[in-house]
mmCIF file of C-alpha atoms in Angstrom:
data_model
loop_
_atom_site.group_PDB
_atom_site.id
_atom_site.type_symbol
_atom_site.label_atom_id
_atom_site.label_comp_id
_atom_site.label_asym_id
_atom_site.label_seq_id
_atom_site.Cartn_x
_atom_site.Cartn_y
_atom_site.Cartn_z
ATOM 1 C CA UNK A 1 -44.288 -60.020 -141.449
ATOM 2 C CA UNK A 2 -47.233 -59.272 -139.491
ATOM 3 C CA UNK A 3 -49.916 -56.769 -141.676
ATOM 4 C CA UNK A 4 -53.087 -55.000 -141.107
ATOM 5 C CA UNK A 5 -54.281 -53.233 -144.152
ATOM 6 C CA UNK A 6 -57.082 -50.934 -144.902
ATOM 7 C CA UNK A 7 -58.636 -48.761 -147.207
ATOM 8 C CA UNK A 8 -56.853 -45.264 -146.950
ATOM 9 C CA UNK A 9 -59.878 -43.627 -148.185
ATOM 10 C CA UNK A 10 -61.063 -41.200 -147.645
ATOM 11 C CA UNK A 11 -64.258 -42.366 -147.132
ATOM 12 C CA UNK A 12 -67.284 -40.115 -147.335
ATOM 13 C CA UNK A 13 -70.488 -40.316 -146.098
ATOM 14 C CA UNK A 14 -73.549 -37.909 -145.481
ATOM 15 C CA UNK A 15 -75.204 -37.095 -142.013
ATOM 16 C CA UNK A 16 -77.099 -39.684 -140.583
ATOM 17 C CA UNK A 17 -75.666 -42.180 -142.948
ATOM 18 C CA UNK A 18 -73.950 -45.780 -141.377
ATOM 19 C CA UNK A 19 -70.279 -45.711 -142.344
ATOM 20 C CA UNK A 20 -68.290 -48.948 -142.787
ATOM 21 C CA UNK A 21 -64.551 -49.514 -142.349
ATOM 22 C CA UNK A 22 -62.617 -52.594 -142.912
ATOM 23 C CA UNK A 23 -59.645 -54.434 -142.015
ATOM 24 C CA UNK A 24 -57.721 -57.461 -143.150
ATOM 25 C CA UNK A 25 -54.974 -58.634 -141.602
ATOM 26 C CA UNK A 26 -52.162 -61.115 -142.089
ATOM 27 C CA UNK A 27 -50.937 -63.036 -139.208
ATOM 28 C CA UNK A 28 -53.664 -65.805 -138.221
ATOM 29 C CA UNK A 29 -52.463 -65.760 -134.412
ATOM 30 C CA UNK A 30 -54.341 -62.083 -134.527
ATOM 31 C CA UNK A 31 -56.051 -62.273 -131.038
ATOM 32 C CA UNK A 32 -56.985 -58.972 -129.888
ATOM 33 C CA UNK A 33 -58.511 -55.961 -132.736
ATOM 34 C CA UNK A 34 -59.011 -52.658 -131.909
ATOM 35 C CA UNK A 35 -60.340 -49.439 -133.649
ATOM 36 C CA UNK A 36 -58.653 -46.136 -132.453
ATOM 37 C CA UNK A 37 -59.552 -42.865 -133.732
ATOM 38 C CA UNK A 38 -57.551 -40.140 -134.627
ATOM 39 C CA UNK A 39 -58.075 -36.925 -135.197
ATOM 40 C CA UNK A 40 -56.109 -34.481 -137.193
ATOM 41 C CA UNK A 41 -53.175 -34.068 -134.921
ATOM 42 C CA UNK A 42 -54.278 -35.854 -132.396
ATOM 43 C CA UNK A 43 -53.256 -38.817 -130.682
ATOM 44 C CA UNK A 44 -55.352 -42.369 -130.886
ATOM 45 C CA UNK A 45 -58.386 -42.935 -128.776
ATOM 46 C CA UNK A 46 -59.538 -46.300 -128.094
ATOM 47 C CA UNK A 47 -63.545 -46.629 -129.018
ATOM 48 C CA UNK A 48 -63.486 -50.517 -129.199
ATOM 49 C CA UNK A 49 -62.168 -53.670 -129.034
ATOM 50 C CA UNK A 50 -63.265 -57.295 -130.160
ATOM 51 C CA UNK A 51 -61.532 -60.551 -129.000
ATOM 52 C CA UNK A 52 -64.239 -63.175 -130.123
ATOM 53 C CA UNK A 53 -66.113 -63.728 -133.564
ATOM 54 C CA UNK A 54 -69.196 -62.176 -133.892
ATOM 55 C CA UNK A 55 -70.271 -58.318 -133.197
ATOM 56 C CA UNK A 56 -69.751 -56.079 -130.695
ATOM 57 C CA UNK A 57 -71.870 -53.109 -130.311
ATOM 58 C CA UNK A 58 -71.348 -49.962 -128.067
ATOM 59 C CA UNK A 59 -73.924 -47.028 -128.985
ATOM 60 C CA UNK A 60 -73.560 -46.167 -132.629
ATOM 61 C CA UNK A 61 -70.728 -48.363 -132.815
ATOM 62 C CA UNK A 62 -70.552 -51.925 -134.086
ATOM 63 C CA UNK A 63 -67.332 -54.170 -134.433
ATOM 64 C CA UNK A 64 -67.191 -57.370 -136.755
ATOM 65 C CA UNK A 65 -64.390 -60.268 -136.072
ATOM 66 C CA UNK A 66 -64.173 -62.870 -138.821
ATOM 67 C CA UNK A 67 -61.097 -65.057 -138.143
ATOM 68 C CA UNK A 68 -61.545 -67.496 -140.697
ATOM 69 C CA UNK A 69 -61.663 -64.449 -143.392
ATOM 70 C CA UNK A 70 -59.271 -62.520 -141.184
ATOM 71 C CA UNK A 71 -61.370 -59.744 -141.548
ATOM 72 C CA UNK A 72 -62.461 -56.626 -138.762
ATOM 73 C CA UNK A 73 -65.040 -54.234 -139.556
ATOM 74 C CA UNK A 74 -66.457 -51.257 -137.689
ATOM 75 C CA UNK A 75 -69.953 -49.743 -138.578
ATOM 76 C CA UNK A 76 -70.848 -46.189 -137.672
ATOM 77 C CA UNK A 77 -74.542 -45.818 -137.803
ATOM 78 C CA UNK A 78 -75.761 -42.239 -137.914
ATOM 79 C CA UNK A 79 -72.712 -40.731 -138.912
ATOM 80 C CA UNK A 80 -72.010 -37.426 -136.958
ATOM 81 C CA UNK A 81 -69.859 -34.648 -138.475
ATOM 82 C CA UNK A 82 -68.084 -35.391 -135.335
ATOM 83 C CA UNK A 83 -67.473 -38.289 -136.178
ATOM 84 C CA UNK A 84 -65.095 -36.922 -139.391
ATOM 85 C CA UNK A 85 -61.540 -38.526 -138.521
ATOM 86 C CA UNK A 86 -59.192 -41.466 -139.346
ATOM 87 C CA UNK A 87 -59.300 -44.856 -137.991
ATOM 88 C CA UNK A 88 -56.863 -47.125 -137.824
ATOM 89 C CA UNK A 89 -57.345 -50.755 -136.954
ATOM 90 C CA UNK A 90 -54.972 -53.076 -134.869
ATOM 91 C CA UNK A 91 -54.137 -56.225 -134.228
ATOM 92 C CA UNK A 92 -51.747 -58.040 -131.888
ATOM 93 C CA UNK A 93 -50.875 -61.630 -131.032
ATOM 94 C CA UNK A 94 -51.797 -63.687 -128.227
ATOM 95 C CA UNK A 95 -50.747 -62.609 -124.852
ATOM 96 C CA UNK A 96 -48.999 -60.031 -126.681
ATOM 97 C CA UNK A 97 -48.589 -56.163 -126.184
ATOM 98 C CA UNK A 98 -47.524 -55.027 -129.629
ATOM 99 C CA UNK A 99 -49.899 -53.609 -131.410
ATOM 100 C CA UNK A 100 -49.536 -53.689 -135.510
ATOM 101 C CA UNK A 101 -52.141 -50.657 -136.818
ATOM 102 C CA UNK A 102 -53.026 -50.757 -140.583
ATOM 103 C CA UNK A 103 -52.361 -47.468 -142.238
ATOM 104 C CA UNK A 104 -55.906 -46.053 -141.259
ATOM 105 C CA UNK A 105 -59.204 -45.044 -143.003
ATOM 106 C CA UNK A 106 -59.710 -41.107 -143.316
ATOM 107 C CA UNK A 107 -63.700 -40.812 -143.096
ATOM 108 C CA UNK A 108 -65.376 -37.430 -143.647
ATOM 109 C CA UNK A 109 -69.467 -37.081 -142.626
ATOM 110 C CA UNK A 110 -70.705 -34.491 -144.890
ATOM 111 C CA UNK A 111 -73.535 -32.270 -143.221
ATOM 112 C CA UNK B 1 -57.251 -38.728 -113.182
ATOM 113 C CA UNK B 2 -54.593 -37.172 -115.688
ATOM 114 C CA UNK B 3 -53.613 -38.916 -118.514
ATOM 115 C CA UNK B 4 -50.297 -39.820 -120.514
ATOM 116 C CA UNK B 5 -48.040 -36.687 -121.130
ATOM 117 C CA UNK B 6 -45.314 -36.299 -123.105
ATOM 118 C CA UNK B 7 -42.617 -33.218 -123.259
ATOM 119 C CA UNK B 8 -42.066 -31.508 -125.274
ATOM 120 C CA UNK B 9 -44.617 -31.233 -127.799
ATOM 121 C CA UNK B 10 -42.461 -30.264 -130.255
ATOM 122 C CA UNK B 11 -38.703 -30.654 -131.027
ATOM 123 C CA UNK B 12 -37.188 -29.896 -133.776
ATOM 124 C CA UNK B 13 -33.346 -30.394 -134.583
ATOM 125 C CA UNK B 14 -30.519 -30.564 -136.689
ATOM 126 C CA UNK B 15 -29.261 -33.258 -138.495
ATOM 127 C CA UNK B 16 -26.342 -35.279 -136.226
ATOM 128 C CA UNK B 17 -27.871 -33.809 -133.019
ATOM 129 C CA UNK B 18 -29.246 -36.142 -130.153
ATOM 130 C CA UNK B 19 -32.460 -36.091 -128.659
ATOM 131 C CA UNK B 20 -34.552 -37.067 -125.586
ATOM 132 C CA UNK B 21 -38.024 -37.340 -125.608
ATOM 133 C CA UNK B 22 -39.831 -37.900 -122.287
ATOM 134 C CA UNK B 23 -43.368 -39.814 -120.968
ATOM 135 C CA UNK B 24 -44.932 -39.883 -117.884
ATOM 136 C CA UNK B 25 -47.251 -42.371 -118.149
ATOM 137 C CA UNK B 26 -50.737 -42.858 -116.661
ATOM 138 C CA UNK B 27 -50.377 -43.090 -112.782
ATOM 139 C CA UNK B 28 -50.290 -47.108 -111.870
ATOM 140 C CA UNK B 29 -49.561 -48.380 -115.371
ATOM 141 C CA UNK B 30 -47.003 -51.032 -115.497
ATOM 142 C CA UNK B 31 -46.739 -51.676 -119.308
ATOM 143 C CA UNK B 32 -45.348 -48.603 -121.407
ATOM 144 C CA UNK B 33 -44.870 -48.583 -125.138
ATOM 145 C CA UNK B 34 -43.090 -46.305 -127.688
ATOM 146 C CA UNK B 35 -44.679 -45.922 -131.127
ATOM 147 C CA UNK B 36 -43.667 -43.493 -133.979
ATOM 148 C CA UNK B 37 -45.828 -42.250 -136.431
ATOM 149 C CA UNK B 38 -44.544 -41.256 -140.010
ATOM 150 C CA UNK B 39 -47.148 -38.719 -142.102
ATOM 151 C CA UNK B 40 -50.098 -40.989 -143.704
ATOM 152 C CA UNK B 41 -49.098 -44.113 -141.522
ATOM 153 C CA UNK B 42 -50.582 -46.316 -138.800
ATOM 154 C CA UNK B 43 -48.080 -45.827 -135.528
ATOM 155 C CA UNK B 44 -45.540 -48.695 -135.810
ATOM 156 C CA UNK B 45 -44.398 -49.962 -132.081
ATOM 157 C CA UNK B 46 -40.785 -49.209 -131.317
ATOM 158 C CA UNK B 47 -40.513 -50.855 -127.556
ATOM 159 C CA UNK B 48 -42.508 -52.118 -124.768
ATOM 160 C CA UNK B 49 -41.473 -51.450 -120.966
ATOM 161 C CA UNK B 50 -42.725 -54.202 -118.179
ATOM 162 C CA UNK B 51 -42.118 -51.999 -114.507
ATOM 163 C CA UNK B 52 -38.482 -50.977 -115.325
ATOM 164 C CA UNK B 53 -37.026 -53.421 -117.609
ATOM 165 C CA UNK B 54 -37.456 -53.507 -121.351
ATOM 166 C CA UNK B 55 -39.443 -56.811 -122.138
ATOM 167 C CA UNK B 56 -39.492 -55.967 -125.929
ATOM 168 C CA UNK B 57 -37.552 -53.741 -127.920
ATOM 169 C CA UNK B 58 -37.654 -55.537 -131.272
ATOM 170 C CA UNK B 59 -39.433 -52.367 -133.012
ATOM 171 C CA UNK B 60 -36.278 -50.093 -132.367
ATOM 172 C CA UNK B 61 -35.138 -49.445 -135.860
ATOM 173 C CA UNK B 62 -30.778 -49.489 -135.208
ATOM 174 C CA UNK B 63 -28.659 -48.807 -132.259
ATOM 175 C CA UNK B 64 -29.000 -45.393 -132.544
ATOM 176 C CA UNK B 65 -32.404 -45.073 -130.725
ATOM 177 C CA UNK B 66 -32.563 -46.294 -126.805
ATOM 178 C CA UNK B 67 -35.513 -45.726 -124.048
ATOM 179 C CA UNK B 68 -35.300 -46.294 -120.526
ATOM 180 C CA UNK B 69 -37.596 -46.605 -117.456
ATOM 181 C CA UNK B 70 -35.356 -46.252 -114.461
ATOM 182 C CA UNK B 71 -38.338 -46.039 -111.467
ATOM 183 C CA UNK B 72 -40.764 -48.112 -113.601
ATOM 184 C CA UNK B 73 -42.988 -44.818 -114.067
ATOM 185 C CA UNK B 74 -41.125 -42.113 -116.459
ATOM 186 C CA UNK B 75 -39.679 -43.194 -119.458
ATOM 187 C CA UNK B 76 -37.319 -41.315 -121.721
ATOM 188 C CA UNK B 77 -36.799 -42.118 -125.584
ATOM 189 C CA UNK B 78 -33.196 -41.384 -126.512
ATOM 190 C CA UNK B 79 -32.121 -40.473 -130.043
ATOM 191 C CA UNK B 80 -28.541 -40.727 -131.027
ATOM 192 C CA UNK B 81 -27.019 -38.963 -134.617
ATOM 193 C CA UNK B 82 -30.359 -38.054 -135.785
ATOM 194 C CA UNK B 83 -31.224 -38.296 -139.553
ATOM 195 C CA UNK B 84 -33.955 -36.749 -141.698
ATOM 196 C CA UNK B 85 -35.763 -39.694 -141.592
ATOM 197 C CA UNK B 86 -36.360 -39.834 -138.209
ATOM 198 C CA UNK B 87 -38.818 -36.559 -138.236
ATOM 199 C CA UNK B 88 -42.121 -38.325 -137.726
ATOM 200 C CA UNK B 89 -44.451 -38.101 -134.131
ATOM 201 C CA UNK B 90 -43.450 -40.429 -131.546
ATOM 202 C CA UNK B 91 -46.094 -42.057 -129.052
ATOM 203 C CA UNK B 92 -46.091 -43.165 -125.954
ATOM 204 C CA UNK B 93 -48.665 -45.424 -124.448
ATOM 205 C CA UNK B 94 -49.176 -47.162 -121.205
ATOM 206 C CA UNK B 95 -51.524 -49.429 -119.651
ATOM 207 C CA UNK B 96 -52.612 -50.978 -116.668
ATOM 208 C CA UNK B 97 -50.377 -54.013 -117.208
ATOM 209 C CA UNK B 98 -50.138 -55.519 -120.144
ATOM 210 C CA UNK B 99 -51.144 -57.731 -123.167
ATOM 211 C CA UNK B 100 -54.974 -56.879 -123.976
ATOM 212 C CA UNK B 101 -55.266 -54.140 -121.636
ATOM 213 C CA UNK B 102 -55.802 -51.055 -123.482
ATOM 214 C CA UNK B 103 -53.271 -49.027 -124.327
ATOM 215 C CA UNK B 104 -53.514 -45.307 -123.809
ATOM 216 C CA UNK B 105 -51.962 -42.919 -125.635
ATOM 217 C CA UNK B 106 -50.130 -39.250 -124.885
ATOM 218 C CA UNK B 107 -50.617 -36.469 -127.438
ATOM 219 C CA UNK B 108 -47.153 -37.508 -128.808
ATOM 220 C CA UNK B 109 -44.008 -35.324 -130.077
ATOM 221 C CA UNK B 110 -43.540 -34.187 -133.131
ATOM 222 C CA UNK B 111 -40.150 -34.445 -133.888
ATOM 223 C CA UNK B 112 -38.272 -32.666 -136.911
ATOM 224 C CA UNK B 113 -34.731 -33.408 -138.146
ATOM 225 C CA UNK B 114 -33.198 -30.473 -140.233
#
């Protein structure tokens, strides 16, 4: 069974601070990650995506791919109360369109 | 341009009752999905539409839930002899075809079983 798992947190952080999420997941044909955010009764929003090894960086965002650890991080650098929300990570297969989201990462910036 | 919507926002029901929960995806998107969301849980997918036809509906949990797509655009999630443990938000995504395009979502409905 295909598994992403992360840290439920919640995670806190002050203003200004970089904030670090993780992911692991299970299934090694993982091709595609993504980090959605969610606020409280919200629906996801999409703020990245990583295919390849390495980092990705979009403003104060940074993604991490490790497929040999099987292993996704996103930094937050300055931390924004805005910024206060859950994230869940996902993961889906080659060529595929289902996505399998861990159970997400509730991070709080403190002012 | 407007993004996914879903109707209603709300529904809440009584145990045994049957549902339908509508999306109207993102105008031009092929690829629709269904997701439900439980309280404290990452959405877990349910079914994915290609144009009109189902091309995965592996996530649906028993024969009791169905979606279709009739025009390839609207899609409606149908929910037969609901239980209590169906309550949870469902999602609907879409987007632009398929596979690593990124999926959109709608604000969801929050459905309750009595």
């Amino acid at each position: 069974q295909k598994e992403v798992e992360q840290n439920s947190g919640p995670l806190s952080v002050p203003e200004g601070a970089i904030a670090s999420l993780n992911c692991t997941y299970s299934d090694r044909g993982s091709q595609s990650f993504f980090w959605y955010r969610q606020y409280s009764g919200k629906s996801p929003e999409l703020i990245m995506s990583i295919y390849s090894n390495g980092d990705k960086e979009d403003g104060r965002f940074t993604a991490q791919l490790n497929k040999a650890s099987q292993y996704v991080s996103l930094l937050i650098r300055d931390s924004q109360p805005s910024d206060s929300a859950t994230y869940l990570c996902a993961a889906s297969g080659a060529g595929s369109y289902q996505l399998t989201f861990g159970k997400g990462t509730k991070l709080s910036v403190i002012p | 341009g407007a993004g996914v919507s879903q109707t209603p926002s709300n529904k809440v029901t009584e145990k045994g009752k049957y549902v339908e929960l509508r999306c109207d995806p993102i105008s031009g998107h092929t690829a629709l999905y269904w997701y439900r969301q439980s309280l404290g849980q990452g959405p877990e997918f349910l079914i994915y539409f290609q144009g009109t036809g189902a091309a995965d509906d592996s996530g649906l949990p028993n024969d009791r839930f169905f979606a279709v797509r009739p025009e390839g655009s609207v899609s409606t999630l149908k929910i037969q002899r609901t239980e209590r443990g169906d309550s949870a938000v469902y999602l609907c995504a879409s987007s632009l075809s398929g596979a690593t395009d990124t999926q959109y979502f709608g604000p969801g409905t929050r459905l309750t079983v009595l």
